[in-house]
Short mmCIF file of C-alpha atoms in Angstrom, two decimals:
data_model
loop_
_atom_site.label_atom_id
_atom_site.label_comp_id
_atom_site.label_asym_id
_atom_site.label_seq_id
_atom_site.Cartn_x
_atom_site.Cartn_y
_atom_site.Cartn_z
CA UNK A 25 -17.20 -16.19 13.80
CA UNK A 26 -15.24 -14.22 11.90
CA UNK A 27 -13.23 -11.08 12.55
CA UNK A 28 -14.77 -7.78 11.88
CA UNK A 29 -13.18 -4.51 10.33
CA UNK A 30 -12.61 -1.45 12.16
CA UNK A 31 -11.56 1.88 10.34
CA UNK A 32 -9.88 5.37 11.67
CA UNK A 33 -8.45 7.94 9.85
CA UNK A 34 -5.38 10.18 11.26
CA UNK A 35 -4.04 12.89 10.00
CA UNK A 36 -0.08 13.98 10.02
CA UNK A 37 3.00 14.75 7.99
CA UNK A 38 4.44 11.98 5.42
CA UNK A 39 8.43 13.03 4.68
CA UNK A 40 10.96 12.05 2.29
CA UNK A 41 13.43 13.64 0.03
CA UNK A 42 13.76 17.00 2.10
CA UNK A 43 9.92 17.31 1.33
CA UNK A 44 7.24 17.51 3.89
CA UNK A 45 3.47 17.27 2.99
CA UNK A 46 0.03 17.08 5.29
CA UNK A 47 -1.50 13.53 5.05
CA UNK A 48 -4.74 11.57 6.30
CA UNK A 49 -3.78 7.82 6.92
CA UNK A 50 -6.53 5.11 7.12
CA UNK A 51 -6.06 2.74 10.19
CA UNK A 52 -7.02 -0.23 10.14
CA UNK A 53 -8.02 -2.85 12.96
CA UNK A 54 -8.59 -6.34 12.51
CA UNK A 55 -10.04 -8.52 15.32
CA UNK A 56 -13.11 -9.45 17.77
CA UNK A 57 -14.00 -7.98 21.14
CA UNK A 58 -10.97 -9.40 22.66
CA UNK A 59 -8.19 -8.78 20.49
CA UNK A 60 -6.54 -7.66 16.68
CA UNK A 61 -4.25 -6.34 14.87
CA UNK A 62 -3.57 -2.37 13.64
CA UNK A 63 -2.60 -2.08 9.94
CA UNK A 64 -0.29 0.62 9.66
CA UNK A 65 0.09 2.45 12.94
CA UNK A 66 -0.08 6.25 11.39
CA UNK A 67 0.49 9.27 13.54
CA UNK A 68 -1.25 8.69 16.59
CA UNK A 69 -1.21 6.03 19.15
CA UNK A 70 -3.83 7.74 21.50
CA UNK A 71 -6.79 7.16 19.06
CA UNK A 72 -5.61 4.08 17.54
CA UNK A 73 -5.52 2.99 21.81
CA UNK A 74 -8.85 4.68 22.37
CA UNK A 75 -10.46 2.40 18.57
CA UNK A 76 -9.32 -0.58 20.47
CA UNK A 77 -11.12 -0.17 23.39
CA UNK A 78 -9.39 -2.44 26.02
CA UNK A 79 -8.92 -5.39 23.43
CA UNK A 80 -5.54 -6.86 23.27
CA UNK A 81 -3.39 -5.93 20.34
CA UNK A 82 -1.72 -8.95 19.40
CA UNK A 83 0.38 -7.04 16.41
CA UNK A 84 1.19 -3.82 14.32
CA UNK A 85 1.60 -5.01 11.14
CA UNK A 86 3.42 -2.20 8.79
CA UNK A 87 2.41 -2.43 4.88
CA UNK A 88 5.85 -0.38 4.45
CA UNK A 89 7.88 1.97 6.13
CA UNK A 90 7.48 5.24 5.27
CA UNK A 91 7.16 7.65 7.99
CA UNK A 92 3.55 8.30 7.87
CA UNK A 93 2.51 4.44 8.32
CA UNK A 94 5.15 3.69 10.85
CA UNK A 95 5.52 6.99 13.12
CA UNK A 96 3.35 6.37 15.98
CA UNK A 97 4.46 2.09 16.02
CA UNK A 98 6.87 2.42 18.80
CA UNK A 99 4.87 4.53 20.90
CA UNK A 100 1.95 2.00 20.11
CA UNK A 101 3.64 -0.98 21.22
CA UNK A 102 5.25 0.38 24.60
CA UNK A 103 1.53 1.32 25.17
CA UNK A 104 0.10 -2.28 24.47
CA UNK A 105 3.00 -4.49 24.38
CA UNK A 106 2.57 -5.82 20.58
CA UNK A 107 4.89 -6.55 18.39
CA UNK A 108 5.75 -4.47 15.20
CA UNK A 109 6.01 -6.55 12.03
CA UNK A 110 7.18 -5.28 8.88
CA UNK A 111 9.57 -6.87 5.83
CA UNK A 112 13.02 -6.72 5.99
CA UNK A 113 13.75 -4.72 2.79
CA UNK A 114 12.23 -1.99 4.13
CA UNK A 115 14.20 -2.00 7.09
CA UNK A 116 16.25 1.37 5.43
CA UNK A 117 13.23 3.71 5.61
CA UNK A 118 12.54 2.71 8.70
CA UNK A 119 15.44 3.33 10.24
CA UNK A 120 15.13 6.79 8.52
CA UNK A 121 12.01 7.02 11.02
CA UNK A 122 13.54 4.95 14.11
CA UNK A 123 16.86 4.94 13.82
CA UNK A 124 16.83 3.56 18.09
CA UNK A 125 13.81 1.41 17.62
CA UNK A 126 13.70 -2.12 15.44
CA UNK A 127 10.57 -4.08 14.46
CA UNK A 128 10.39 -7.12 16.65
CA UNK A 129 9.56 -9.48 13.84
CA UNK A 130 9.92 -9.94 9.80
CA UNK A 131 7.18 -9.84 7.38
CA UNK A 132 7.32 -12.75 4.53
CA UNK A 133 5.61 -13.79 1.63
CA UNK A 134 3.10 -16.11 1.92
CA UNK A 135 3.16 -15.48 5.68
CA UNK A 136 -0.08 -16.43 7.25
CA UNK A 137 -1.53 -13.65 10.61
CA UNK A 138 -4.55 -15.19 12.10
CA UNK A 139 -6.56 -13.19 14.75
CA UNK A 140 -9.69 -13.70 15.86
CA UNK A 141 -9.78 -17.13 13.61
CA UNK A 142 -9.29 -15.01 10.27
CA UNK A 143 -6.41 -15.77 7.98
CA UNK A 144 -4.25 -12.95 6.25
CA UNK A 145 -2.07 -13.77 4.17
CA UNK A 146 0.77 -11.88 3.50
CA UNK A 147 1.63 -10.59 -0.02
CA UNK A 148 4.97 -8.91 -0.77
CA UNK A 149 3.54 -5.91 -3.36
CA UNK A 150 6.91 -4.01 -3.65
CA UNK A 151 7.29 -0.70 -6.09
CA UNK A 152 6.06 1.71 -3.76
CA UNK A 153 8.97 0.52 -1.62
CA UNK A 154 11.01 -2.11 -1.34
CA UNK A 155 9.13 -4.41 1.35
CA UNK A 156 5.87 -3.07 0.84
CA UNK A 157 3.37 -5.83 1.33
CA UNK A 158 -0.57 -6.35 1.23
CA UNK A 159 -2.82 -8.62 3.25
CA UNK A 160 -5.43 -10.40 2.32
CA UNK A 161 -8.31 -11.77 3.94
CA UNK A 162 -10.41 -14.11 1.73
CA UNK A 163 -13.03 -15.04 4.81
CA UNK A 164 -13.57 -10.96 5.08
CA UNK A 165 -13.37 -10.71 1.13
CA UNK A 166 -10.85 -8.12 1.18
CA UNK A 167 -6.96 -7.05 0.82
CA UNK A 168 -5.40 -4.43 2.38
CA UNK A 169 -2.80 -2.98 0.40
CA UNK A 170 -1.35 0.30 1.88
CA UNK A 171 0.11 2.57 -0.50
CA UNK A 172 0.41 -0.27 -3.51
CA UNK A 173 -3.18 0.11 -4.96
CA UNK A 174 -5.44 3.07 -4.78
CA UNK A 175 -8.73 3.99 -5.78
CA UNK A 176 -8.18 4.88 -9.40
CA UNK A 177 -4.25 3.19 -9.78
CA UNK A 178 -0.80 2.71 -8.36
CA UNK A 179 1.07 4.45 -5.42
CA UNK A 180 3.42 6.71 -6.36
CA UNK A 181 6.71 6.07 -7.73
CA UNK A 182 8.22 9.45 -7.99
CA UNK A 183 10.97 9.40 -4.55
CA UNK A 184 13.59 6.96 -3.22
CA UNK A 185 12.84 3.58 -3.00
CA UNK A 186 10.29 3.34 -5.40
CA UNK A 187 10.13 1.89 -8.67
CA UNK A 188 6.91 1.90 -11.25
CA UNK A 189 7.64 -0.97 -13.01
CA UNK A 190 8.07 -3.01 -9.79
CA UNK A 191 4.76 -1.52 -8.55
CA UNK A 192 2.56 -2.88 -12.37
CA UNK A 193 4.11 -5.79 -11.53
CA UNK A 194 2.90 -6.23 -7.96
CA UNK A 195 -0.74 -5.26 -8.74
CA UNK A 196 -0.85 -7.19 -12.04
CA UNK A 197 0.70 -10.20 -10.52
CA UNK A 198 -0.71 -10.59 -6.72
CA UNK A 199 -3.25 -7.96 -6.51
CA UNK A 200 -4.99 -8.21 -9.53
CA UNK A 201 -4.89 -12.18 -9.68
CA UNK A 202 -7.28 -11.66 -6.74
CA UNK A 203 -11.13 -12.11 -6.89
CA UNK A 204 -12.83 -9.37 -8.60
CA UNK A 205 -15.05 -8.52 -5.95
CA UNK A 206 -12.14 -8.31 -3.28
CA UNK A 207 -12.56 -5.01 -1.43
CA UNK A 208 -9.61 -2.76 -1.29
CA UNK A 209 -8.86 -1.25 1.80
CA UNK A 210 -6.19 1.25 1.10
CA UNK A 211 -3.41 3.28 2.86
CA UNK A 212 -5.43 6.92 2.05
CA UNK A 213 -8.42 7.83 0.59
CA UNK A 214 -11.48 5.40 -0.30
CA UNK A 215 -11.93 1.86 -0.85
CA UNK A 216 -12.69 0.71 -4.33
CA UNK A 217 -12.44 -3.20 -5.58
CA UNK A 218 -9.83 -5.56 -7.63
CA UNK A 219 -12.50 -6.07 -10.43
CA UNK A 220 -12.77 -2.20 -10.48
CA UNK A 221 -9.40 -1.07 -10.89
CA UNK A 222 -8.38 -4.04 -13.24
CA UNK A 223 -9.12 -2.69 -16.12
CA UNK A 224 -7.24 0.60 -15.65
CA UNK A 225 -3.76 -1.39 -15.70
CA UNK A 226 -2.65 -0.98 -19.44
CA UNK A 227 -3.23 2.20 -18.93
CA UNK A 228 -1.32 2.85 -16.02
CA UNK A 229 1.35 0.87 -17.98
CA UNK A 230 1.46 3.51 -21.31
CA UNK A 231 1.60 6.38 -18.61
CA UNK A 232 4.39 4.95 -16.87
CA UNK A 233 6.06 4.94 -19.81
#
């Protein structure tokens, strides 16, 4: 049997660069009835706690670090005990965040998670920022990939951190290399699929440029 998907959305602030803006963050939980994993831990532990319904959390496993994935994480874990994973090099925006509170474990490529007998496998996507990463999930058909790829292109590249080139890259390279039909379950907004946005990258490229 293999894990099911579970989806919340949150809403909160994402800030960086002496801006603040309103955001809605897509939660996602990975397991069975008796335990999983929270993708991105955004804003508020009390209805991510409440989604789980009892089950054990066995991690929170950040995509990146900006604020708006990673500001309810701590509170999350002293609640449930799990441990916060996220890649080291994006251990500088976090501490923007947390500046008392480390992750309790690293994030690496090719790193495999398994919960409820499903495999994800841990892609390093950076350009968004520095450690972002992506995890797929070939038994569930899918890849969750944060703020990397979006319905209709990249994540933005516009603040600290981030760099466009490094973000074609990622999506050309890992993302993209991925079976068309691979959902994409996405930091904000809707889902769409690798074979959909594929053919949207040389034009992402020209307006990069």
């Amino acid at each position: 049997m293999t894990a099911r998907i579970d989806h919340l959305v949150t809403s909160g602030t994402f800030s960086l660069d002496g801006g603040t803006w309103d955001v809605d963050n897509n939660v996602w939980i990975v397991g069975d009835d008796t335990e999983a994993i929270v993708i991105d831990a955004a804003h508020d532990a009390g209805a991510i706690l409440a989604a789980l319904d009892g089950r054990t959390l066995r991690a929170i496993v950040c995509t990146h670090a900006h604020n708006d994935h990673v500001d309810a994480a701590p509170a999350l874990a002293a609640a449930t005990g799990a441990r916060i994973l996220l890649h080291p090099a994006d251990l500088p925006l976090w501490k923007r965040t947390h500046p008392d509170h480390s992750p309790d474990g690293d994030l690496a490529d090719g790193q495999v998670l398994t919960i409820a007998g499903t495999d994800l496998t841990v892609l390093h996507t950076p350009g968004h920022a520095p450690g972002a990463v992506s995890l797929y999930a070939p038994e569930l058909g899918t890849v969750f990939t944060g703020d990397t790829l979006f319905q209709g292109g990249p994540g933005a590249t516009g603040r600290s951190f981030s760099d466009f080139p490094t973000i074609v890259d990622s999506i050309r390279d890992r993302l993209l290399a991925l079976p068309p039909e691979t959902v994409v379950r996405t930091g904000h907004g809707d889902t769409t699929t690798v074979g959909a946005e594929a053919p949207h990258l040389q034009e992402w490229i020209s307006r990069g440029h």
